[in-house]
Amino acid sequence: MIPLLLMIELMSRTGKPLSKLVTERIAAYPSSGKVNFRLDDPKASIAKVIAAFERTAFVIESVCRNGRTGVRLNIEAQVNETEMGFESVFRCDFGALICAVFKLHRFDEYRTGGSNTPLNIERLQNCRS
Amino acid sequence: MNSGNSAAGPTFNAIATALGQNAPQIEFIRVHHQPDHTFSNGISNPLLPENHAATADVVMENDANLGVAFDGDFDRCFFLDEKGQFIDGEYIVGVLADVFLDKVPEASIVHDPCIIWNTQSVVAAMSGNAVQSKRVTRSSNKSCARWMQFMAVKCRPTIIFAILPIVTAA
């Protein structure tokens, strides 16, 4: 309830709707949304993804838990006006990353937590080529 | 205000009653408000895209300013903007960090390790101190696999500690 009250307070004080409060932030620091995988061998998959991206990604962090097959992937980017948009980055690097996992493991389910960067199987499969 | 048929409903009623005396201009529209142990509208997980419409549709139909949805055990809350657009938790954390730093200048804001750059940017712009927790905090309830974020605000000499269950990047 506290976040709700704080949000109402902020909107009242600034006179801005929530969309205005976050639009610039989403544009400046876009994220992939949450992508869940259920994998046979999470550790091996995570290692492969890290190996594939450790030279190009800015930061790779991994939290691994024993005994769980679920893996959640979060990707974020820093974008400025002169750089390639996140949409392009998403289609190339992120899509390729997902596909790298795709090829090796069963893909039971995925979820994305936000609709600012819509994610669908078709789109990911297009990234294979 | 989608309570997900959880304990959020009666809790919110008490707050709304108190709030109403001071802020009568705020109108709340209640959705799935009555606690229901059978969860006849499904166990509420507002994070799932297929569940966004239950709140988003009401926001749009009523031309509301804000949508908020709680999960089934009332430990996470989610926001939708005035267009019914679900806003990812990582950006809500940034907004709330801004609010806290406005109240408590130079406060330390603890954030979890997933999706951090926006939060760090907001905190730096407000001359706050962003502190990344070592690991994602997680409920011990395995069946729910809930993820929570704690945001702490600390100032001297009095320590104010606020624990806010917020949906996060996790």
Tab-separated table of C-alpha atoms in Angstrom:
chain	number	residue	atom	x	y	z
A	1	MET	CA	0.000	0.000	0.000
A	2	ILE	CA	2.878	2.363	0.709
A	3	PRO	CA	4.051	2.403	-2.927
A	4	LEU	CA	0.480	3.196	-3.982
A	5	LEU	CA	0.210	6.121	-1.600
A	6	LEU	CA	3.623	7.422	-2.617
A	7	MET	CA	2.692	7.162	-6.275
A	8	ILE	CA	-0.526	9.114	-5.741
A	9	GLU	CA	1.417	11.701	-3.790
A	10	LEU	CA	4.003	12.097	-6.544
A	11	MET	CA	1.408	12.360	-9.299
A	12	SER	CA	-0.486	14.958	-7.282
A	13	ARG	CA	2.637	16.968	-6.520
A	14	THR	CA	4.052	16.965	-10.039
A	15	GLY	CA	0.772	16.959	-11.939
A	16	LYS	CA	2.276	14.309	-14.223
A	17	PRO	CA	0.641	11.014	-15.129
A	18	LEU	CA	2.644	7.831	-14.564
A	19	SER	CA	3.381	7.496	-18.277
A	20	LYS	CA	5.179	10.845	-18.256
A	21	LEU	CA	7.102	9.892	-15.133
A	22	VAL	CA	8.569	6.780	-16.742
A	23	THR	CA	8.678	7.370	-20.520
A	24	GLU	CA	12.071	9.042	-20.538
A	25	ARG	CA	13.480	6.495	-18.140
A	26	ILE	CA	12.344	3.576	-20.274
A	27	ALA	CA	13.845	5.212	-23.358
A	28	ALA	CA	17.141	5.867	-21.596
A	29	TYR	CA	17.437	2.458	-19.947
A	30	PRO	CA	15.359	-0.044	-21.892
A	31	SER	CA	15.081	-3.577	-20.559
A	32	SER	CA	14.054	-6.870	-22.036
A	33	GLY	CA	11.346	-7.677	-19.564
A	34	LYS	CA	11.531	-10.963	-17.726
A	35	VAL	CA	12.089	-14.082	-19.752
A	36	ASN	CA	11.686	-17.419	-17.975
A	37	PHE	CA	13.148	-20.666	-19.203
A	38	ARG	CA	12.756	-24.142	-17.855
A	39	LEU	CA	15.953	-25.902	-18.730
A	40	ASP	CA	17.322	-29.395	-18.307
A	41	ASP	CA	20.728	-28.148	-17.282
A	42	PRO	CA	20.610	-24.510	-16.175
A	43	LYS	CA	24.261	-24.290	-15.203
A	44	ALA	CA	25.456	-25.500	-18.596
A	45	SER	CA	23.108	-23.131	-20.404
A	46	ILE	CA	24.154	-20.163	-18.337
A	47	ALA	CA	27.794	-20.993	-18.960
A	48	LYS	CA	27.189	-21.161	-22.716
A	49	VAL	CA	25.371	-17.853	-22.755
A	50	ILE	CA	28.134	-16.194	-20.759
A	51	ALA	CA	30.769	-17.659	-23.062
A	52	ALA	CA	28.926	-16.334	-26.100
A	53	PHE	CA	28.442	-12.815	-24.781
A	54	GLU	CA	31.222	-12.088	-22.321
A	55	ARG	CA	33.236	-10.205	-24.919
A	56	THR	CA	30.423	-7.960	-26.124
A	57	ALA	CA	28.158	-7.443	-23.134
A	58	PHE	CA	28.933	-4.608	-20.774
A	59	VAL	CA	28.179	-6.571	-17.644
A	60	ILE	CA	27.047	-10.140	-17.170
A	61	GLU	CA	25.779	-11.172	-13.798
A	62	SER	CA	24.426	-14.526	-12.922
A	63	VAL	CA	22.671	-15.820	-9.858
A	64	CYS	CA	22.558	-19.581	-9.886
A	65	ARG	CA	20.586	-21.769	-7.553
A	66	ASN	CA	21.081	-25.473	-7.194
A	67	GLY	CA	18.186	-27.799	-7.647
A	68	ARG	CA	16.082	-25.503	-9.808
A	69	THR	CA	15.457	-25.831	-13.488
A	70	GLY	CA	13.964	-22.387	-13.920
A	71	VAL	CA	16.173	-19.657	-15.292
A	72	ARG	CA	15.124	-16.068	-15.574
A	73	LEU	CA	16.839	-13.774	-17.995
A	74	ASN	CA	16.918	-10.007	-17.643
A	75	ILE	CA	18.694	-7.765	-20.114
A	76	GLU	CA	19.065	-4.030	-19.878
A	77	ALA	CA	20.747	-1.497	-22.098
A	78	GLN	CA	21.954	2.062	-22.005
A	79	VAL	CA	20.883	4.020	-25.031
A	80	ASN	CA	21.541	7.505	-26.213
A	81	GLU	CA	20.343	9.243	-29.316
A	82	THR	CA	23.489	8.617	-31.295
A	83	GLU	CA	23.556	4.902	-30.698
A	84	MET	CA	21.636	2.089	-32.236
A	85	GLY	CA	18.186	1.834	-30.676
A	86	PHE	CA	17.377	-0.888	-28.221
A	87	GLU	CA	14.995	-2.369	-30.724
A	88	SER	CA	17.942	-3.229	-32.951
A	89	VAL	CA	20.048	-4.456	-30.084
A	90	PHE	CA	17.151	-6.565	-28.924
A	91	ARG	CA	16.635	-8.127	-32.323
A	92	CYS	CA	20.284	-9.003	-32.770
A	93	ASP	CA	22.021	-9.746	-29.518
A	94	PHE	CA	19.103	-10.611	-27.315
A	95	GLY	CA	17.372	-12.647	-29.970
A	96	ALA	CA	20.575	-14.514	-30.734
A	97	LEU	CA	21.087	-15.170	-27.066
A	98	ILE	CA	17.660	-16.655	-26.668
A	99	CYS	CA	18.134	-18.724	-29.772
A	100	ALA	CA	21.446	-20.011	-28.482
A	101	VAL	CA	19.560	-21.395	-25.539
A	102	PHE	CA	16.758	-22.534	-27.800
A	103	LYS	CA	18.958	-24.797	-29.831
A	104	LEU	CA	20.269	-26.609	-26.837
A	105	HIS	CA	17.344	-26.971	-24.525
A	106	ARG	CA	13.691	-27.574	-24.240
A	107	PHE	CA	11.766	-24.339	-24.178
A	108	ASP	CA	8.652	-24.873	-22.127
A	109	GLU	CA	7.560	-21.464	-21.248
A	110	TYR	CA	8.514	-17.901	-21.318
A	111	ARG	CA	7.061	-14.805	-19.817
A	112	THR	CA	7.738	-11.217	-20.387
A	113	GLY	CA	6.889	-8.838	-17.630
A	114	GLY	CA	6.331	-5.753	-19.701
A	115	SER	CA	4.840	-4.792	-22.975
A	116	ASN	CA	7.330	-2.027	-23.751
A	117	THR	CA	9.469	-4.591	-25.541
A	118	PRO	CA	7.060	-7.212	-26.837
A	119	LEU	CA	8.501	-10.642	-27.126
A	120	ASN	CA	7.199	-13.516	-29.155
A	121	ILE	CA	8.423	-16.833	-30.411
A	122	GLU	CA	8.117	-15.885	-34.052
A	123	ARG	CA	10.290	-12.887	-33.582
A	124	LEU	CA	12.923	-14.869	-31.777
A	125	GLN	CA	12.980	-17.555	-34.387
A	126	ASN	CA	13.558	-14.915	-37.041
A	127	CYS	CA	16.765	-14.069	-35.264
A	128	ARG	CA	18.226	-17.491	-35.923
A	129	SER	CA	19.341	-16.617	-39.405
B	1	MET	CA	-7.479	-0.777	-7.713
B	2	ASN	CA	-7.365	-4.520	-8.313
B	3	SER	CA	-6.960	-6.363	-5.033
B	4	GLY	CA	-6.825	-9.772	-6.668
B	5	ASN	CA	-9.433	-11.066	-4.201
B	6	SER	CA	-6.710	-10.943	-1.579
B	7	ALA	CA	-6.303	-9.343	1.833
B	8	ALA	CA	-5.472	-6.128	-0.009
B	9	GLY	CA	-9.207	-5.374	-0.274
B	10	PRO	CA	-10.126	-4.856	3.394
B	11	THR	CA	-6.695	-3.386	4.120
B	12	PHE	CA	-7.228	-0.841	1.410
B	13	ASN	CA	-10.714	-0.034	2.693
B	14	ALA	CA	-9.255	1.047	6.016
B	15	ILE	CA	-6.667	3.231	4.292
B	16	ALA	CA	-9.180	4.695	1.859
B	17	THR	CA	-11.493	5.619	4.727
B	18	ALA	CA	-8.705	7.499	6.492
B	19	LEU	CA	-7.489	8.996	3.238
B	20	GLY	CA	-10.965	10.081	2.229
B	21	GLN	CA	-11.186	12.579	5.040
B	22	ASN	CA	-8.085	14.356	3.826
B	23	ALA	CA	-8.235	13.713	0.125
B	24	PRO	CA	-11.891	13.494	-0.851
B	25	GLN	CA	-11.004	14.321	-4.461
B	26	ILE	CA	-9.472	10.893	-4.954
B	27	GLU	CA	-11.943	8.376	-6.299
B	28	PHE	CA	-11.106	4.698	-6.116
B	29	ILE	CA	-12.597	2.099	-8.422
B	30	ARG	CA	-12.415	-1.343	-6.895
B	31	VAL	CA	-11.849	-4.495	-8.944
B	32	HIS	CA	-11.788	-8.088	-7.607
B	33	HIS	CA	-12.040	-6.435	-4.254
B	34	GLN	CA	-13.655	-9.024	-1.998
B	35	PRO	CA	-11.310	-11.558	-0.434
B	36	ASP	CA	-12.077	-14.945	-1.930
B	37	HIS	CA	-10.195	-18.016	-0.758
B	38	THR	CA	-11.273	-19.881	-3.880
B	39	PHE	CA	-9.791	-17.156	-6.076
B	40	SER	CA	-12.699	-17.420	-8.459
B	41	ASN	CA	-11.000	-14.940	-10.789
B	42	GLY	CA	-7.837	-17.035	-10.761
B	43	ILE	CA	-4.893	-16.757	-8.414
B	44	SER	CA	-3.819	-13.202	-8.937
B	45	ASN	CA	-0.446	-12.706	-10.558
B	46	PRO	CA	-0.625	-9.281	-12.191
B	47	LEU	CA	2.851	-9.737	-13.627
B	48	LEU	CA	1.565	-12.116	-16.283
B	49	PRO	CA	0.617	-10.346	-19.516
B	50	GLU	CA	-2.672	-12.236	-19.748
B	51	ASN	CA	-3.699	-10.706	-16.419
B	52	HIS	CA	-3.008	-7.092	-17.344
B	53	ALA	CA	-6.401	-6.593	-18.998
B	54	ALA	CA	-8.332	-7.169	-15.761
B	55	THR	CA	-6.916	-3.884	-14.499
B	56	ALA	CA	-6.110	-2.122	-17.780
B	57	ASP	CA	-9.642	-2.392	-19.146
B	58	VAL	CA	-11.088	-0.747	-16.052
B	59	VAL	CA	-8.502	2.035	-16.213
B	60	MET	CA	-9.461	2.802	-19.800
B	61	GLU	CA	-13.213	2.400	-19.359
B	62	ASN	CA	-13.213	4.854	-16.478
B	63	ASP	CA	-10.546	7.185	-17.833
B	64	ALA	CA	-8.655	6.628	-14.583
B	65	ASN	CA	-5.341	8.300	-13.779
B	66	LEU	CA	-3.631	5.203	-12.452
B	67	GLY	CA	-4.090	1.466	-12.150
B	68	VAL	CA	-2.684	-0.682	-9.353
B	69	ALA	CA	-2.923	-4.447	-8.990
B	70	PHE	CA	-1.963	-6.630	-6.047
B	71	ASP	CA	-1.071	-10.284	-6.184
B	72	GLY	CA	-2.939	-13.061	-4.414
B	73	ASP	CA	-1.002	-12.900	-1.173
B	74	PHE	CA	-0.758	-9.136	-1.165
B	75	ASP	CA	3.002	-8.821	-1.048
B	76	ARG	CA	3.592	-7.343	-4.482
B	77	CYS	CA	1.973	-4.441	-6.227
B	78	PHE	CA	2.048	-3.435	-9.861
B	79	PHE	CA	1.251	-0.205	-11.623
B	80	LEU	CA	-0.428	0.647	-14.889
B	81	ASP	CA	-0.386	4.127	-16.326
B	82	GLU	CA	-3.381	6.217	-17.383
B	83	LYS	CA	-3.394	4.461	-20.743
B	84	GLY	CA	-3.665	1.043	-19.148
B	85	GLN	CA	-0.051	0.291	-19.999
B	86	PHE	CA	1.678	-2.047	-17.557
B	87	ILE	CA	4.856	-0.430	-16.222
B	88	ASP	CA	7.723	-2.776	-15.431
B	89	GLY	CA	8.764	-2.840	-11.806
B	90	GLU	CA	12.306	-1.673	-12.467
B	91	TYR	CA	10.993	1.712	-13.541
B	92	ILE	CA	8.610	1.934	-10.602
B	93	VAL	CA	11.587	1.384	-8.301
B	94	GLY	CA	13.227	4.404	-9.948
B	95	VAL	CA	10.144	6.553	-9.446
B	96	LEU	CA	9.897	5.547	-5.782
B	97	ALA	CA	13.610	6.140	-5.256
B	98	ASP	CA	13.004	9.645	-6.563
B	99	VAL	CA	10.143	10.108	-4.097
B	100	PHE	CA	12.221	8.935	-1.148
B	101	LEU	CA	15.202	11.086	-2.066
B	102	ASP	CA	12.918	14.083	-2.278
B	103	LYS	CA	11.785	13.356	1.281
B	104	VAL	CA	15.185	12.323	2.652
B	105	PRO	CA	18.069	14.022	0.810
B	106	GLU	CA	21.237	11.958	0.361
B	107	ALA	CA	19.460	8.821	1.541
B	108	SER	CA	20.778	5.378	0.709
B	109	ILE	CA	18.537	3.367	-1.566
B	110	VAL	CA	19.017	-0.386	-1.542
B	111	HIS	CA	18.075	-2.076	-4.781
B	112	ASP	CA	18.292	-5.660	-5.961
B	113	PRO	CA	20.856	-6.783	-8.555
B	114	CYS	CA	18.499	-7.216	-11.517
B	115	ILE	CA	17.905	-4.295	-13.902
B	116	ILE	CA	19.781	-1.630	-12.042
B	117	TRP	CA	20.964	1.120	-14.373
B	118	ASN	CA	17.817	3.200	-14.310
B	119	THR	CA	17.664	3.044	-10.525
B	120	GLN	CA	21.318	3.991	-10.189
B	121	SER	CA	20.858	6.854	-12.622
B	122	VAL	CA	17.842	8.227	-10.744
B	123	VAL	CA	19.595	7.954	-7.385
B	124	ALA	CA	22.756	9.635	-8.696
B	125	ALA	CA	20.752	12.494	-10.216
B	126	MET	CA	19.160	13.088	-6.818
B	127	SER	CA	22.557	12.919	-5.038
B	128	GLY	CA	21.514	9.775	-3.222
B	129	ASN	CA	23.537	6.671	-2.516
B	130	ALA	CA	22.549	3.568	-4.470
B	131	VAL	CA	23.404	0.328	-2.706
B	132	GLN	CA	23.095	-2.898	-4.634
B	133	SER	CA	22.100	-5.901	-2.566
B	134	LYS	CA	24.275	-8.956	-3.012
B	135	ARG	CA	21.527	-11.173	-4.208
B	136	VAL	CA	17.931	-11.164	-5.196
B	137	THR	CA	15.726	-11.403	-2.160
B	138	ARG	CA	13.345	-14.235	-2.376
B	139	SER	CA	10.475	-15.550	-0.400
B	140	SER	CA	11.016	-18.852	1.341
B	141	ASN	CA	7.724	-20.020	-0.054
B	142	LYS	CA	8.906	-22.360	-2.786
B	143	SER	CA	5.518	-22.994	-4.268
B	144	CYS	CA	4.967	-19.364	-5.066
B	145	ALA	CA	8.529	-18.510	-5.988
B	146	ARG	CA	7.835	-14.907	-5.209
B	147	TRP	CA	10.441	-12.298	-5.654
B	148	MET	CA	10.450	-9.178	-3.646
B	149	GLN	CA	12.468	-6.071	-3.437
B	150	PHE	CA	13.266	-4.198	-0.326
B	151	MET	CA	13.929	-0.578	-0.522
B	152	ALA	CA	15.609	0.937	2.449
B	153	VAL	CA	15.896	4.557	3.284
B	154	LYS	CA	18.372	5.428	5.933
B	155	CYS	CA	19.204	8.776	7.383
B	156	ARG	CA	21.033	9.967	10.455
B	157	PRO	CA	20.658	10.201	13.340
B	158	THR	CA	17.269	8.609	13.083
B	159	ILE	CA	17.063	5.548	10.927
B	160	ILE	CA	13.967	5.279	8.845
B	161	PHE	CA	13.583	1.863	7.400
B	162	ALA	CA	10.869	1.246	4.905
B	163	ILE	CA	10.243	-2.188	3.495
B	164	LEU	CA	8.227	-1.986	0.381
B	165	PRO	CA	7.056	-5.074	-1.391
B	166	ILE	CA	7.430	-4.013	-4.950
B	167	VAL	CA	7.540	-5.997	-8.084
B	168	THR	CA	11.031	-5.864	-9.446
B	169	ALA	CA	13.106	-6.785	-12.358
B	170	ALA	CA	13.610	-10.218	-10.893
